[in-house]
Amino acid sequence: MRGPLAAFAGAALAAPLVLAGPAHAEAAPYTVTPLTFTVEAGGRTCAVDADLYRPAGVDADRPAPAVLATNGFGGSKADGSTDAIGKALAERGYVGLVYSGLGFGESGCLITLDDPAVDGRAASELLDFLGGLRTADDGTRADYVTRDAEGDPRVGMIGGSYGGAVQLATAAVDPRVDALVPLITWNDLGYALAPNNTGARTGVTSDTPGVFKWQWANGFYLIGEGQPLLNPSLDPSRINRLDCLHFATRACETIRLLNTGRYPAEKTERMLAYARSVSPVSYLDKVKAPTLIVQGQADTLFNLNEATATYRTLKAQGTEAKMIWQSWGHSGGQVPGELDLSQGNLETSHVGQRVLAWFDRHLRGNTAADTGPALSYYRDWRSGYGTAADVPALSRSFHLSGDGALVDNRSQVVRGSRQYTNWLVPTSHSESSIAPLVGLPDPAPYDTKGTYLGWRTEPLAAPLDVVGAPKATLKVVSPKAERVQNSGDASDKLVLFAKVYDIAPDGGRTLVNRLVSPVRVPDVTRPFTVELPGIVHRYEKGHRLEFVIAASDTAYFGNRGIKPVTVVSTPEDTGVLELPVVPAG
């Protein structure tokens, strides 16, 4: 959204500003020059609004590497966090080019959800400027950026969410990018907006359309459609006169189809094809730049599983990649000492130190810079981060007993069956709703009796540290779902929601980071696996784990019609919950 900093920058076109930035001992002065670039992207001509940060003393004889950054969805170059990136890195000697993404702030063109062919190409033209191949519209040149070759600037990218995915999109179309730091972003928008946590053929991507995450998706839709009102512009490239006001037509079609709650095969295939075509899952094979992935543990929009999918793909193809699971994401979770760009605490936060080391090594060529472990993760039960050589593997199993117990050994399983029935309205609440955004209280997670099943362990004899994504193997019986699941409309298939609670000795239930795993079961006559969202959590001694499958959730569309579900358990054939457990300590 347009803020006072954007207006201030617009008024300062005639002369650059000299700023000192926060009072760091190592801080250096720099200038900020507002610039406009006319670019060709996706068959349209777009004006890109940017700010150029130039550290004092940097010139053609003493060049410096550059960092390119843009805003999250609904923001602009003037956002506190986006603007702070340019300031923080300029203080540390990097040339910064911070711009408003297409369709946001004062930049033109439609919102295309970080399409490489559009948003990636637009960013590539900004790389031309940093490489000396073009000027800004007013003739400004950047002849003081370190170059790897003629026209090839030494440049990294950093940004969060929408400003994270655009980095991967840019690197996929332009190999000149030397280092990436995408924060809290997606791997597959088809999964993020309509997740299905079963039947994944790769990463988080499933062939069966998922369960529509209506709260998040429609919130972003409204923010996007409101851009011309929030940021008045005479630029006709910002208006889609054929369909949605501000989104590209296919992006609009995708959200509208999801909102219908009906997913016939042909339309759904088109929807998923578009969502994935603008997602890293479709083009990561072209990304060769070293990538430091930072994802938030408190994030019901883009969870840790998305970051893990991107990390594993990059590693498998030989692209240098490391990953950090920080405390905060789209759902909050900020704690003292964690990275907060508005506070400029790069040197004192774990993530900030890792970012500086990443750029030091890949942009300044400091081979001695320690870029840290393959994986680090924030632990709220003790100071500092834990580390691992890879994403922890599943290492401990519990079995679903017919009496509602969650037991260590299959031989302890009691024969029995249990049933729940969905209502035509949601009866469970997990994720933080939109209520806090409008100043209303958000209820604690709950499940309504008769609409869910739960299995609990005995009190734990020792702390249990879970780091990663739990996995459940289930088989359910649902004759009503079975009769309609092959109708040709995916919305007729059974929907359920899996989650794991921490039960305190006093009976209090905590749903870690309020994460839930939506599932649209491909075939209720066959066993299926459910990958739950990744967590980092200590279940303390004396606490219990409770594994729950529920019929509905307030943040998602649910079942069409009443579809009772029965779970049968026997020692020979029972559901299993597997956890990635790391040694306590």
Coordinates of C-alpha atoms in Angstrom, one line a residue:
M1 CA 0.0 0.0 0.0
R2 CA 1.1 3.5 -0.6
G3 CA 2.7 5.0 2.5
P4 CA 4.4 8.3 3.5
L5 CA 7.8 7.1 2.4
A6 CA 6.5 6.6 -1.2
A7 CA 5.1 10.1 -1.3
F8 CA 8.4 11.5 0.1
A9 CA 10.4 9.7 -2.5
G10 CA 8.2 11.0 -5.2
A11 CA 8.7 14.6 -4.1
A12 CA 12.5 14.1 -4.1
L13 CA 12.9 13.3 -7.8
A14 CA 15.1 16.3 -8.4
A15 CA 17.9 15.4 -6.1
P16 CA 19.1 12.3 -4.2
L17 CA 18.8 12.1 -0.4
V18 CA 21.7 11.6 1.9
L19 CA 20.8 9.3 4.8
A20 CA 22.8 8.0 7.7
G21 CA 20.5 5.1 8.6
P22 CA 20.3 3.5 12.1
A23 CA 23.2 4.1 14.5
H24 CA 25.4 1.1 13.8
A25 CA 29.1 1.5 14.3
E26 CA 29.6 0.0 10.9
A27 CA 26.9 2.0 9.2
A28 CA 28.0 4.1 6.2
P29 CA 26.1 7.0 4.5
Y30 CA 24.4 6.5 1.2
T31 CA 22.3 8.3 -1.3
V32 CA 18.8 7.3 -2.5
T33 CA 17.7 8.3 -6.0
P34 CA 14.1 7.6 -7.1
L35 CA 14.0 6.2 -10.7
T36 CA 11.5 4.9 -13.2
F37 CA 12.2 2.2 -15.8
T38 CA 10.0 1.4 -18.8
V39 CA 10.2 -2.4 -19.4
E40 CA 8.5 -4.9 -21.7
A41 CA 7.0 -7.8 -19.8
G42 CA 4.6 -10.4 -21.0
G43 CA 3.6 -8.5 -24.1
R44 CA 2.9 -5.3 -22.2
T45 CA 4.9 -2.1 -21.6
C46 CA 5.2 -1.4 -17.9
A47 CA 6.6 1.5 -15.8
V48 CA 8.6 0.2 -12.8
D49 CA 9.0 2.6 -9.8
A50 CA 12.4 2.0 -8.0
D51 CA 14.8 3.5 -5.6
L52 CA 18.6 3.3 -6.2
Y53 CA 20.7 3.1 -3.0
R54 CA 24.4 4.0 -3.5
P55 CA 26.9 3.7 -0.7
A56 CA 29.2 6.7 -0.2
G57 CA 32.6 6.2 -1.9
V58 CA 31.3 3.7 -4.5
D59 CA 32.1 4.7 -8.0
A60 CA 33.4 3.3 -11.3
D61 CA 36.9 2.9 -9.9
R62 CA 35.6 1.4 -6.6
P63 CA 32.6 -0.6 -7.6
A64 CA 30.4 -2.7 -5.3
P65 CA 28.1 -5.7 -5.8
A66 CA 24.4 -5.0 -5.9
V67 CA 21.2 -6.4 -4.3
L68 CA 17.8 -6.3 -6.0
A69 CA 14.6 -6.4 -3.9
T70 CA 10.9 -5.9 -4.2
N71 CA 7.8 -5.9 -2.0
G72 CA 5.4 -8.5 -0.7
F73 CA 1.9 -8.8 -2.0
G74 CA -0.1 -5.6 -1.7
G75 CA 3.0 -3.5 -0.8
S76 CA 5.4 -1.3 -2.6
K77 CA 9.1 -0.1 -2.5
A78 CA 8.1 2.2 0.4
D79 CA 7.0 -0.5 2.8
G80 CA 9.0 -0.5 6.0
S81 CA 10.5 -3.9 5.5
T82 CA 11.2 -3.4 1.7
D83 CA 12.6 0.1 2.1
A84 CA 14.7 -1.2 5.1
I85 CA 16.4 -3.8 2.9
G86 CA 17.8 -1.1 0.7
K87 CA 18.9 0.9 3.7
A88 CA 20.4 -2.0 5.6
L89 CA 22.5 -3.3 2.7
A90 CA 23.6 0.1 1.5
E91 CA 24.9 0.7 5.1
R92 CA 27.0 -2.4 4.5
G93 CA 28.4 -1.3 1.2
Y94 CA 26.0 -2.9 -1.3
V95 CA 24.4 -1.0 -4.1
G96 CA 20.6 -1.5 -3.7
L97 CA 17.9 -1.4 -6.3
V98 CA 14.5 -1.6 -4.5
Y99 CA 11.4 -1.5 -6.7
S100 CA 7.6 -1.9 -6.5
G101 CA 6.5 -5.1 -8.1
L102 CA 4.3 -5.0 -11.2
G103 CA 0.8 -3.9 -10.3
F104 CA 1.8 -2.5 -6.9
G105 CA 2.8 0.9 -5.6
E106 CA 3.5 3.2 -8.6
S107 CA 4.5 0.4 -10.9
G108 CA 2.3 -0.5 -13.9
C109 CA 0.8 -3.6 -15.4
L110 CA -1.4 -6.4 -14.0
I111 CA -0.8 -8.8 -11.2
T112 CA 0.5 -12.1 -12.7
L113 CA 1.5 -13.9 -9.4
D114 CA 5.2 -13.7 -10.1
D115 CA 5.0 -15.3 -13.5
P116 CA 8.6 -15.8 -14.8
A117 CA 7.6 -14.6 -18.3
V118 CA 6.3 -11.3 -16.9
D119 CA 7.6 -10.5 -13.4
G120 CA 10.8 -12.4 -14.0
R121 CA 11.4 -10.6 -17.3
A122 CA 10.7 -7.2 -15.8
A123 CA 13.3 -7.9 -13.1
S124 CA 15.8 -9.1 -15.8
E125 CA 15.6 -5.6 -17.4
L126 CA 16.6 -4.1 -14.0
L127 CA 19.6 -6.4 -14.1
D128 CA 20.4 -4.8 -17.5
F129 CA 20.5 -1.5 -15.7
L130 CA 22.8 -2.8 -13.0
G131 CA 25.0 -4.4 -15.7
G132 CA 25.4 -1.2 -17.7
L133 CA 23.3 -2.3 -20.7
R134 CA 20.6 0.3 -20.2
T135 CA 19.7 3.5 -18.4
A136 CA 16.8 4.5 -16.2
D137 CA 14.2 6.6 -18.0
D138 CA 15.9 9.8 -16.9
G139 CA 19.3 8.7 -18.3
T140 CA 20.8 7.6 -14.9
R141 CA 23.5 4.9 -15.2
A142 CA 24.8 2.5 -12.7
D143 CA 28.4 2.3 -13.8
Y144 CA 29.7 1.5 -10.3
V145 CA 28.4 -2.1 -9.9
T146 CA 30.9 -4.9 -9.8
R147 CA 30.6 -7.0 -13.0
D148 CA 31.4 -10.6 -13.7
A149 CA 31.5 -9.9 -17.4
E150 CA 30.3 -7.2 -19.8
G151 CA 26.7 -6.5 -19.0
D152 CA 26.7 -9.1 -16.2
P153 CA 26.4 -7.4 -12.7
R154 CA 27.4 -9.1 -9.5
V155 CA 24.0 -9.2 -7.9
G156 CA 21.9 -10.9 -5.3
M157 CA 18.2 -10.8 -4.5
I158 CA 16.3 -10.8 -1.2
G159 CA 12.7 -10.3 -0.2
G160 CA 9.7 -12.0 1.4
S161 CA 6.6 -13.8 0.3
Y162 CA 5.7 -12.3 -3.2
G163 CA 9.1 -10.7 -3.1
G164 CA 10.6 -14.1 -2.5
A165 CA 9.0 -16.1 -5.3
V166 CA 10.0 -13.4 -7.8
Q167 CA 13.7 -14.1 -7.1
L168 CA 13.3 -17.7 -8.2
A169 CA 11.3 -16.5 -11.3
T170 CA 14.1 -14.1 -12.2
A171 CA 16.9 -16.6 -11.7
A172 CA 14.9 -19.0 -13.9
V173 CA 15.0 -16.6 -16.9
D174 CA 18.2 -14.8 -16.2
P175 CA 21.4 -16.7 -15.2
R176 CA 23.2 -13.4 -14.2
V177 CA 21.7 -13.6 -10.7
D178 CA 24.5 -14.7 -8.3
A179 CA 22.7 -15.3 -5.0
L180 CA 19.1 -15.6 -3.7
V181 CA 17.5 -15.2 -0.3
P182 CA 13.8 -15.9 -0.7
L183 CA 11.9 -15.6 2.6
I184 CA 8.5 -17.1 3.5
T185 CA 7.4 -17.9 0.0
W186 CA 5.7 -20.7 -2.0
N187 CA 6.7 -23.7 -4.0
D188 CA 3.4 -24.5 -5.6
L189 CA 0.5 -22.0 -5.5
G190 CA -1.9 -24.9 -6.4
Y191 CA -0.9 -26.3 -3.0
A192 CA -0.8 -23.0 -1.1
L193 CA -4.3 -22.0 -2.2
A194 CA -5.9 -25.4 -2.3
P195 CA -3.7 -27.8 -0.4
N196 CA -3.9 -31.6 -0.6
N197 CA -1.5 -33.4 1.7
T198 CA -1.9 -36.8 0.2
G199 CA -0.8 -38.4 -3.0
A200 CA 2.0 -36.0 -3.7
R201 CA 3.8 -36.9 -7.0
T202 CA 6.6 -34.4 -6.2
G203 CA 7.2 -32.2 -3.2
V204 CA 3.8 -30.8 -2.2
T205 CA 2.2 -31.2 -5.6
S206 CA -0.7 -33.7 -5.8
D207 CA -2.7 -34.8 -8.8
T208 CA -5.9 -34.6 -6.9
P209 CA -7.2 -31.0 -6.5
G210 CA -7.0 -29.9 -2.9
V211 CA -9.2 -28.1 -0.4
F212 CA -9.8 -24.4 -1.0
K213 CA -8.1 -22.2 1.5
W214 CA -10.8 -19.5 1.1
Q215 CA -9.8 -17.1 3.8
W216 CA -6.2 -16.5 2.6
A217 CA -7.0 -16.7 -1.1
N218 CA -9.9 -14.2 -1.0
G219 CA -8.0 -11.9 1.3
F220 CA -5.3 -11.6 -1.3
Y221 CA -7.8 -11.3 -4.1
L222 CA -9.5 -8.3 -2.4
I223 CA -6.1 -6.7 -1.8
G224 CA -5.1 -7.1 -5.4
E225 CA -8.4 -5.9 -6.8
G226 CA -8.3 -2.8 -4.5
Q227 CA -4.9 -1.7 -5.8
P228 CA -6.2 1.0 -8.3
L229 CA -8.2 2.5 -5.4
L230 CA -5.4 2.3 -2.9
N231 CA -2.8 3.6 -5.4
P232 CA -4.6 5.8 -7.9
S233 CA -2.9 5.6 -11.3
L234 CA -3.7 6.8 -14.8
D235 CA -1.5 4.0 -16.2
P236 CA -3.9 2.0 -18.3
S237 CA -1.6 -1.1 -18.1
R238 CA -2.8 -1.5 -14.5
I239 CA -6.4 -2.2 -15.5
N240 CA -7.7 -5.4 -17.0
R241 CA -10.7 -4.2 -18.9
L242 CA -11.7 -7.7 -20.0
D243 CA -12.1 -9.4 -16.7
C244 CA -10.8 -8.7 -13.2
L245 CA -9.9 -5.1 -12.4
H246 CA -6.3 -5.7 -11.6
F247 CA -5.3 -9.3 -12.0
A248 CA -4.3 -11.1 -15.2
T249 CA -7.3 -13.0 -16.6
R250 CA -6.0 -16.5 -15.8
A251 CA -5.1 -15.6 -12.3
C252 CA -8.6 -14.3 -11.8
E253 CA -10.2 -17.4 -13.4
T254 CA -8.2 -19.6 -10.9
I255 CA -9.5 -17.8 -7.8
R256 CA -13.1 -17.7 -9.2
L257 CA -13.1 -21.4 -9.9
L258 CA -11.8 -22.2 -6.5
N259 CA -14.6 -20.1 -5.0
T260 CA -17.3 -22.1 -6.8
G261 CA -16.5 -25.2 -4.7
R262 CA -16.9 -27.4 -7.9
Y263 CA -13.9 -28.8 -9.6
P264 CA -14.8 -30.6 -12.9
A265 CA -11.7 -32.3 -14.4
E266 CA -11.2 -30.1 -17.4
K267 CA -11.5 -26.8 -15.6
T268 CA -9.6 -28.0 -12.6
E269 CA -6.7 -29.2 -14.8
R270 CA -6.5 -25.7 -16.4
M271 CA -6.6 -24.0 -13.0
L272 CA -3.8 -26.1 -11.6
A273 CA -1.8 -25.8 -14.7
Y274 CA -1.8 -22.0 -14.5
A275 CA -1.1 -21.9 -10.7
R276 CA 1.8 -24.2 -11.2
S277 CA 3.2 -22.5 -14.2
V278 CA 3.7 -19.3 -12.1
S279 CA 5.2 -21.4 -9.3
P280 CA 8.8 -22.5 -8.6
V281 CA 7.7 -26.1 -8.8
S282 CA 7.5 -25.6 -12.6
Y283 CA 10.8 -23.9 -13.2
L284 CA 13.3 -24.7 -10.4
D285 CA 15.3 -26.8 -12.9
K286 CA 16.4 -23.5 -14.4
V287 CA 17.5 -22.0 -11.1
K288 CA 21.3 -22.3 -10.7
A289 CA 22.0 -19.4 -8.3
P290 CA 23.0 -20.3 -4.7
T291 CA 19.8 -20.1 -2.7
L292 CA 19.4 -19.5 1.1
I293 CA 15.8 -20.4 1.8
V294 CA 14.2 -18.8 4.9
Q295 CA 10.7 -20.1 5.9
G296 CA 8.5 -19.3 8.9
Q297 CA 7.3 -21.9 11.4
A298 CA 4.3 -19.8 12.2
D299 CA 2.8 -19.7 8.7
T300 CA -0.5 -21.1 7.6
L301 CA -0.2 -19.6 4.2
F302 CA 3.2 -21.0 3.0
N303 CA 4.2 -23.7 5.4
L304 CA 7.6 -25.4 6.0
N305 CA 6.7 -28.2 3.6
E306 CA 6.8 -25.8 0.7
A307 CA 10.3 -24.6 1.6
T308 CA 11.4 -28.2 2.0
A309 CA 10.1 -29.1 -1.5
T310 CA 12.1 -26.2 -3.0
Y311 CA 15.2 -27.1 -1.0
R312 CA 15.1 -30.8 -2.0
T313 CA 14.6 -30.0 -5.6
L314 CA 17.5 -27.5 -5.7
K315 CA 19.8 -29.9 -3.9
A316 CA 18.9 -32.8 -6.1
Q317 CA 19.8 -30.9 -9.2
G318 CA 23.1 -29.7 -7.8
T319 CA 22.2 -26.1 -7.0
E320 CA 23.8 -24.9 -3.8
A321 CA 21.0 -24.5 -1.2
K322 CA 20.7 -24.1 2.5
M323 CA 17.6 -23.6 4.6
I324 CA 16.5 -21.8 7.8
W325 CA 13.2 -22.3 9.7
Q326 CA 12.8 -19.1 11.6
S327 CA 10.1 -18.4 14.2
W328 CA 7.9 -15.9 12.2
G329 CA 5.9 -16.1 9.1
H330 CA 2.6 -14.9 7.6
S331 CA 0.8 -16.0 10.8
G332 CA 3.0 -14.0 13.2
G333 CA 5.4 -15.7 15.6
Q334 CA 8.0 -12.8 15.8
V335 CA 10.1 -13.2 19.0
P336 CA 12.8 -11.0 20.5
G337 CA 16.2 -11.4 18.8
E338 CA 14.8 -12.8 15.5
L339 CA 15.5 -10.9 12.2
D340 CA 13.5 -7.7 12.1
L341 CA 14.7 -5.6 9.1
S342 CA 12.8 -2.6 10.4
Q343 CA 15.2 -2.7 13.4
G344 CA 18.3 -3.3 11.2
N345 CA 19.4 -6.2 13.4
L346 CA 21.3 -8.1 10.8
E347 CA 24.5 -8.6 12.8
T348 CA 22.7 -9.7 16.0
S349 CA 20.1 -12.1 14.6
H350 CA 20.7 -15.6 13.5
V351 CA 19.0 -15.1 10.1
G352 CA 20.6 -11.7 9.6
Q353 CA 24.1 -13.1 10.2
R354 CA 23.4 -15.9 7.7
V355 CA 22.1 -13.5 5.1
L356 CA 25.2 -11.3 5.4
A357 CA 27.5 -14.3 5.2
W358 CA 25.6 -15.6 2.1
F359 CA 26.1 -12.3 0.3
D360 CA 29.6 -12.0 1.6
R361 CA 30.5 -15.3 0.0
H362 CA 28.6 -15.2 -3.2
L363 CA 28.7 -11.4 -4.0
R364 CA 32.0 -10.3 -2.5
G365 CA 33.8 -13.6 -3.2
N366 CA 34.9 -14.2 0.4
T367 CA 35.4 -17.9 0.3
A368 CA 36.2 -17.9 4.0
A369 CA 32.6 -16.7 4.9
D370 CA 30.8 -19.3 6.9
T371 CA 27.3 -19.7 5.4
G372 CA 26.2 -22.0 8.2
P373 CA 24.7 -25.5 8.4
A374 CA 22.4 -27.1 5.8
L375 CA 19.4 -26.6 8.1
S376 CA 18.9 -24.5 11.2
Y377 CA 15.6 -24.2 13.1
Y378 CA 14.3 -21.9 15.8
R379 CA 13.6 -23.7 19.2
D380 CA 11.2 -21.9 21.5
W381 CA 12.1 -24.2 24.4
R382 CA 15.8 -23.1 24.6
S383 CA 17.9 -20.2 23.5
G384 CA 19.2 -20.3 20.0
Y385 CA 18.9 -22.4 16.9
G386 CA 19.3 -26.1 16.4
T387 CA 21.1 -27.4 13.4
A388 CA 21.0 -30.5 11.1
A389 CA 22.9 -31.8 8.1
D390 CA 19.6 -32.4 6.4
V391 CA 15.8 -32.3 7.1
P392 CA 15.3 -34.9 9.9
A393 CA 13.9 -38.2 8.8
L394 CA 10.8 -39.9 10.3
S395 CA 12.1 -41.9 13.2
R396 CA 9.3 -42.7 15.7
S397 CA 6.0 -44.4 15.1
F398 CA 2.7 -44.5 17.0
H399 CA -0.3 -46.7 16.1
L400 CA -4.0 -45.8 16.2
S401 CA -5.8 -48.1 18.6
G402 CA -9.5 -48.8 18.4
D403 CA -10.1 -47.4 21.9
G404 CA -8.7 -44.0 21.0
A405 CA -5.2 -44.6 22.3
L406 CA -2.0 -43.7 20.4
V407 CA 0.4 -46.6 21.2
D408 CA 4.0 -47.3 20.6
N409 CA 3.6 -51.0 19.6
R410 CA 1.2 -52.6 17.1
S411 CA 0.6 -55.4 19.6
Q412 CA -1.0 -52.8 22.0
V413 CA -3.7 -51.9 19.4
V414 CA -7.2 -52.7 20.6
R415 CA -9.7 -53.9 18.0
G416 CA -12.4 -51.5 17.4
S417 CA -14.1 -48.9 15.2
R418 CA -15.0 -45.3 15.7
Q419 CA -17.0 -42.8 13.6
Y420 CA -17.5 -39.1 13.1
T421 CA -20.0 -37.2 10.9
N422 CA -19.6 -33.9 9.2
W423 CA -22.2 -31.1 9.4
L424 CA -23.0 -28.8 6.5
V425 CA -21.3 -26.0 8.4
P426 CA -17.7 -26.0 9.7
T427 CA -17.3 -27.5 13.2
S428 CA -13.6 -27.2 13.7
H429 CA -11.4 -24.1 13.9
S430 CA -7.6 -24.3 13.6
E431 CA -5.9 -21.6 11.7
S432 CA -5.9 -18.0 12.7
S433 CA -8.9 -16.4 10.9
I434 CA -9.2 -13.0 9.3
A435 CA -10.7 -11.6 12.6
P436 CA -7.3 -10.2 14.0
L437 CA -6.9 -8.3 10.8
V438 CA -10.0 -6.3 11.5
G439 CA -9.4 -6.0 15.2
L440 CA -11.7 -8.8 16.4
P441 CA -10.7 -11.6 18.8
D442 CA -9.8 -15.0 17.2
P443 CA -11.1 -18.0 19.1
A444 CA -8.7 -20.7 20.2
P445 CA -8.6 -23.9 18.1
Y446 CA -11.6 -26.2 18.8
D447 CA -13.3 -29.4 17.5
T448 CA -17.0 -30.1 17.9
K449 CA -17.9 -33.4 19.5
G450 CA -19.0 -36.0 17.1
T451 CA -17.3 -34.3 14.1
Y452 CA -13.8 -35.6 14.7
L453 CA -11.7 -38.5 16.0
G454 CA -8.7 -38.2 18.3
W455 CA -6.0 -40.7 19.5
R456 CA -3.9 -39.8 22.6
T457 CA -0.6 -41.2 23.9
E458 CA 0.0 -41.9 27.6
P459 CA 1.9 -39.1 29.3
L460 CA 5.4 -38.9 27.9
A461 CA 8.2 -40.3 30.1
A462 CA 10.7 -37.9 28.6
P463 CA 10.6 -34.8 26.4
L464 CA 10.0 -35.4 22.7
D465 CA 11.5 -33.0 20.2
V466 CA 9.8 -33.0 16.8
V467 CA 11.6 -31.3 13.9
G468 CA 9.9 -31.6 10.5
A469 CA 6.7 -32.9 8.9
P470 CA 4.8 -35.7 10.7
K471 CA 3.3 -38.3 8.4
A472 CA 0.1 -40.5 8.9
T473 CA -1.0 -43.6 7.1
L474 CA -4.7 -44.0 7.2
K475 CA -7.6 -46.1 5.9
V476 CA -11.2 -44.9 6.4
V477 CA -14.6 -46.3 5.5
S478 CA -17.1 -43.9 4.0
P479 CA -19.8 -45.5 1.8
K480 CA -21.4 -42.2 0.9
A481 CA -18.1 -40.8 -0.3
E482 CA -17.3 -44.0 -2.2
R483 CA -20.6 -43.8 -4.2
V484 CA -19.8 -40.3 -5.5
Q485 CA -16.0 -40.1 -5.6
N486 CA -15.7 -41.1 -9.3
S487 CA -18.3 -38.5 -10.5
G488 CA -15.7 -36.6 -12.5
D489 CA -15.9 -33.7 -10.1
A490 CA -13.1 -33.7 -7.6
S491 CA -15.3 -31.8 -5.1
D492 CA -17.3 -35.0 -4.6
K493 CA -14.3 -36.7 -3.0
L494 CA -14.0 -37.0 0.8
V495 CA -12.4 -34.1 2.6
L496 CA -10.8 -34.4 6.0
F497 CA -8.3 -32.4 8.2
A498 CA -5.4 -33.9 10.1
K499 CA -3.5 -32.3 13.0
V500 CA -1.5 -33.0 16.1
Y501 CA -2.2 -31.4 19.5
D502 CA 0.0 -31.1 22.5
I503 CA -2.1 -32.0 25.6
A504 CA -0.8 -30.5 28.9
P505 CA -1.2 -32.4 32.2
D506 CA -4.1 -30.1 33.1
G507 CA -5.9 -31.0 29.8
G508 CA -5.1 -27.9 27.9
R509 CA -4.7 -28.4 24.2
T510 CA -2.2 -26.6 22.0
L511 CA -2.2 -26.8 18.3
V512 CA 1.4 -26.0 17.3
N513 CA 1.4 -22.8 15.3
R514 CA -2.3 -23.6 14.6
L515 CA -1.3 -25.7 11.6
V516 CA -3.7 -28.2 10.0
S517 CA -3.4 -30.6 7.1
P518 CA -6.3 -30.5 4.6
V519 CA -6.8 -33.7 2.6
R520 CA -9.0 -34.6 -0.4
V521 CA -8.9 -38.4 -0.4
P522 CA -8.4 -39.7 -3.9
D523 CA -10.0 -43.1 -3.2
V524 CA -11.6 -44.0 0.2
T525 CA -11.4 -47.7 -0.6
R526 CA -7.6 -47.6 -0.4
P527 CA -5.1 -46.6 2.3
F528 CA -3.6 -43.1 1.9
T529 CA -0.8 -41.1 3.5
V530 CA -1.1 -37.6 5.0
E531 CA 1.9 -35.4 5.3
L532 CA 1.2 -32.8 8.0
P533 CA 2.8 -29.4 8.0
G534 CA 6.3 -29.2 9.4
I535 CA 6.8 -28.1 13.0
V536 CA 9.6 -27.5 15.5
H537 CA 8.2 -28.4 18.9
R538 CA 9.1 -30.0 22.2
Y539 CA 6.4 -32.2 23.8
E540 CA 7.4 -31.9 27.4
K541 CA 7.6 -34.8 29.9
G542 CA 4.2 -35.5 31.2
H543 CA 2.4 -34.1 28.1
R544 CA 0.5 -36.2 25.6
L545 CA 0.3 -36.2 21.8
E546 CA -3.1 -36.2 20.3
F547 CA -3.6 -37.0 16.6
V548 CA -6.9 -35.8 15.2
I549 CA -8.8 -36.1 12.0
A550 CA -11.7 -33.7 11.7
A551 CA -14.5 -33.3 9.2
S552 CA -14.1 -29.6 8.5
D553 CA -12.2 -26.4 9.3
T554 CA -13.4 -22.8 9.2
A555 CA -10.6 -21.5 6.9
Y556 CA -11.4 -24.1 4.2
F557 CA -14.2 -25.3 2.0
G558 CA -15.3 -28.8 3.2
N559 CA -17.4 -31.8 2.1
R560 CA -20.2 -31.5 -0.3
G561 CA -23.0 -33.4 1.5
I562 CA -23.0 -35.5 4.6
K563 CA -20.3 -38.2 4.5
P564 CA -19.9 -40.2 7.8
V565 CA -16.4 -41.6 8.3
T566 CA -15.4 -44.8 10.2
V567 CA -11.9 -45.7 11.2
V568 CA -11.3 -49.4 12.0
S569 CA -8.3 -50.5 14.0
T570 CA -6.9 -54.0 14.4
P571 CA -3.3 -55.1 15.4
E572 CA -2.9 -56.5 11.9
D573 CA -4.3 -53.4 10.1
T574 CA -4.1 -50.0 11.8
G575 CA -3.3 -46.4 11.1
V576 CA 0.2 -45.1 11.9
L577 CA 1.5 -41.7 12.9
E578 CA 5.3 -41.2 12.2
L579 CA 7.3 -38.3 13.7
P580 CA 10.7 -36.8 12.8
V581 CA 12.2 -36.9 16.3
V582 CA 15.6 -35.5 17.1
P583 CA 17.6 -36.1 20.2
A584 CA 16.5 -33.9 23.1
G585 CA 19.2 -31.5 24.4

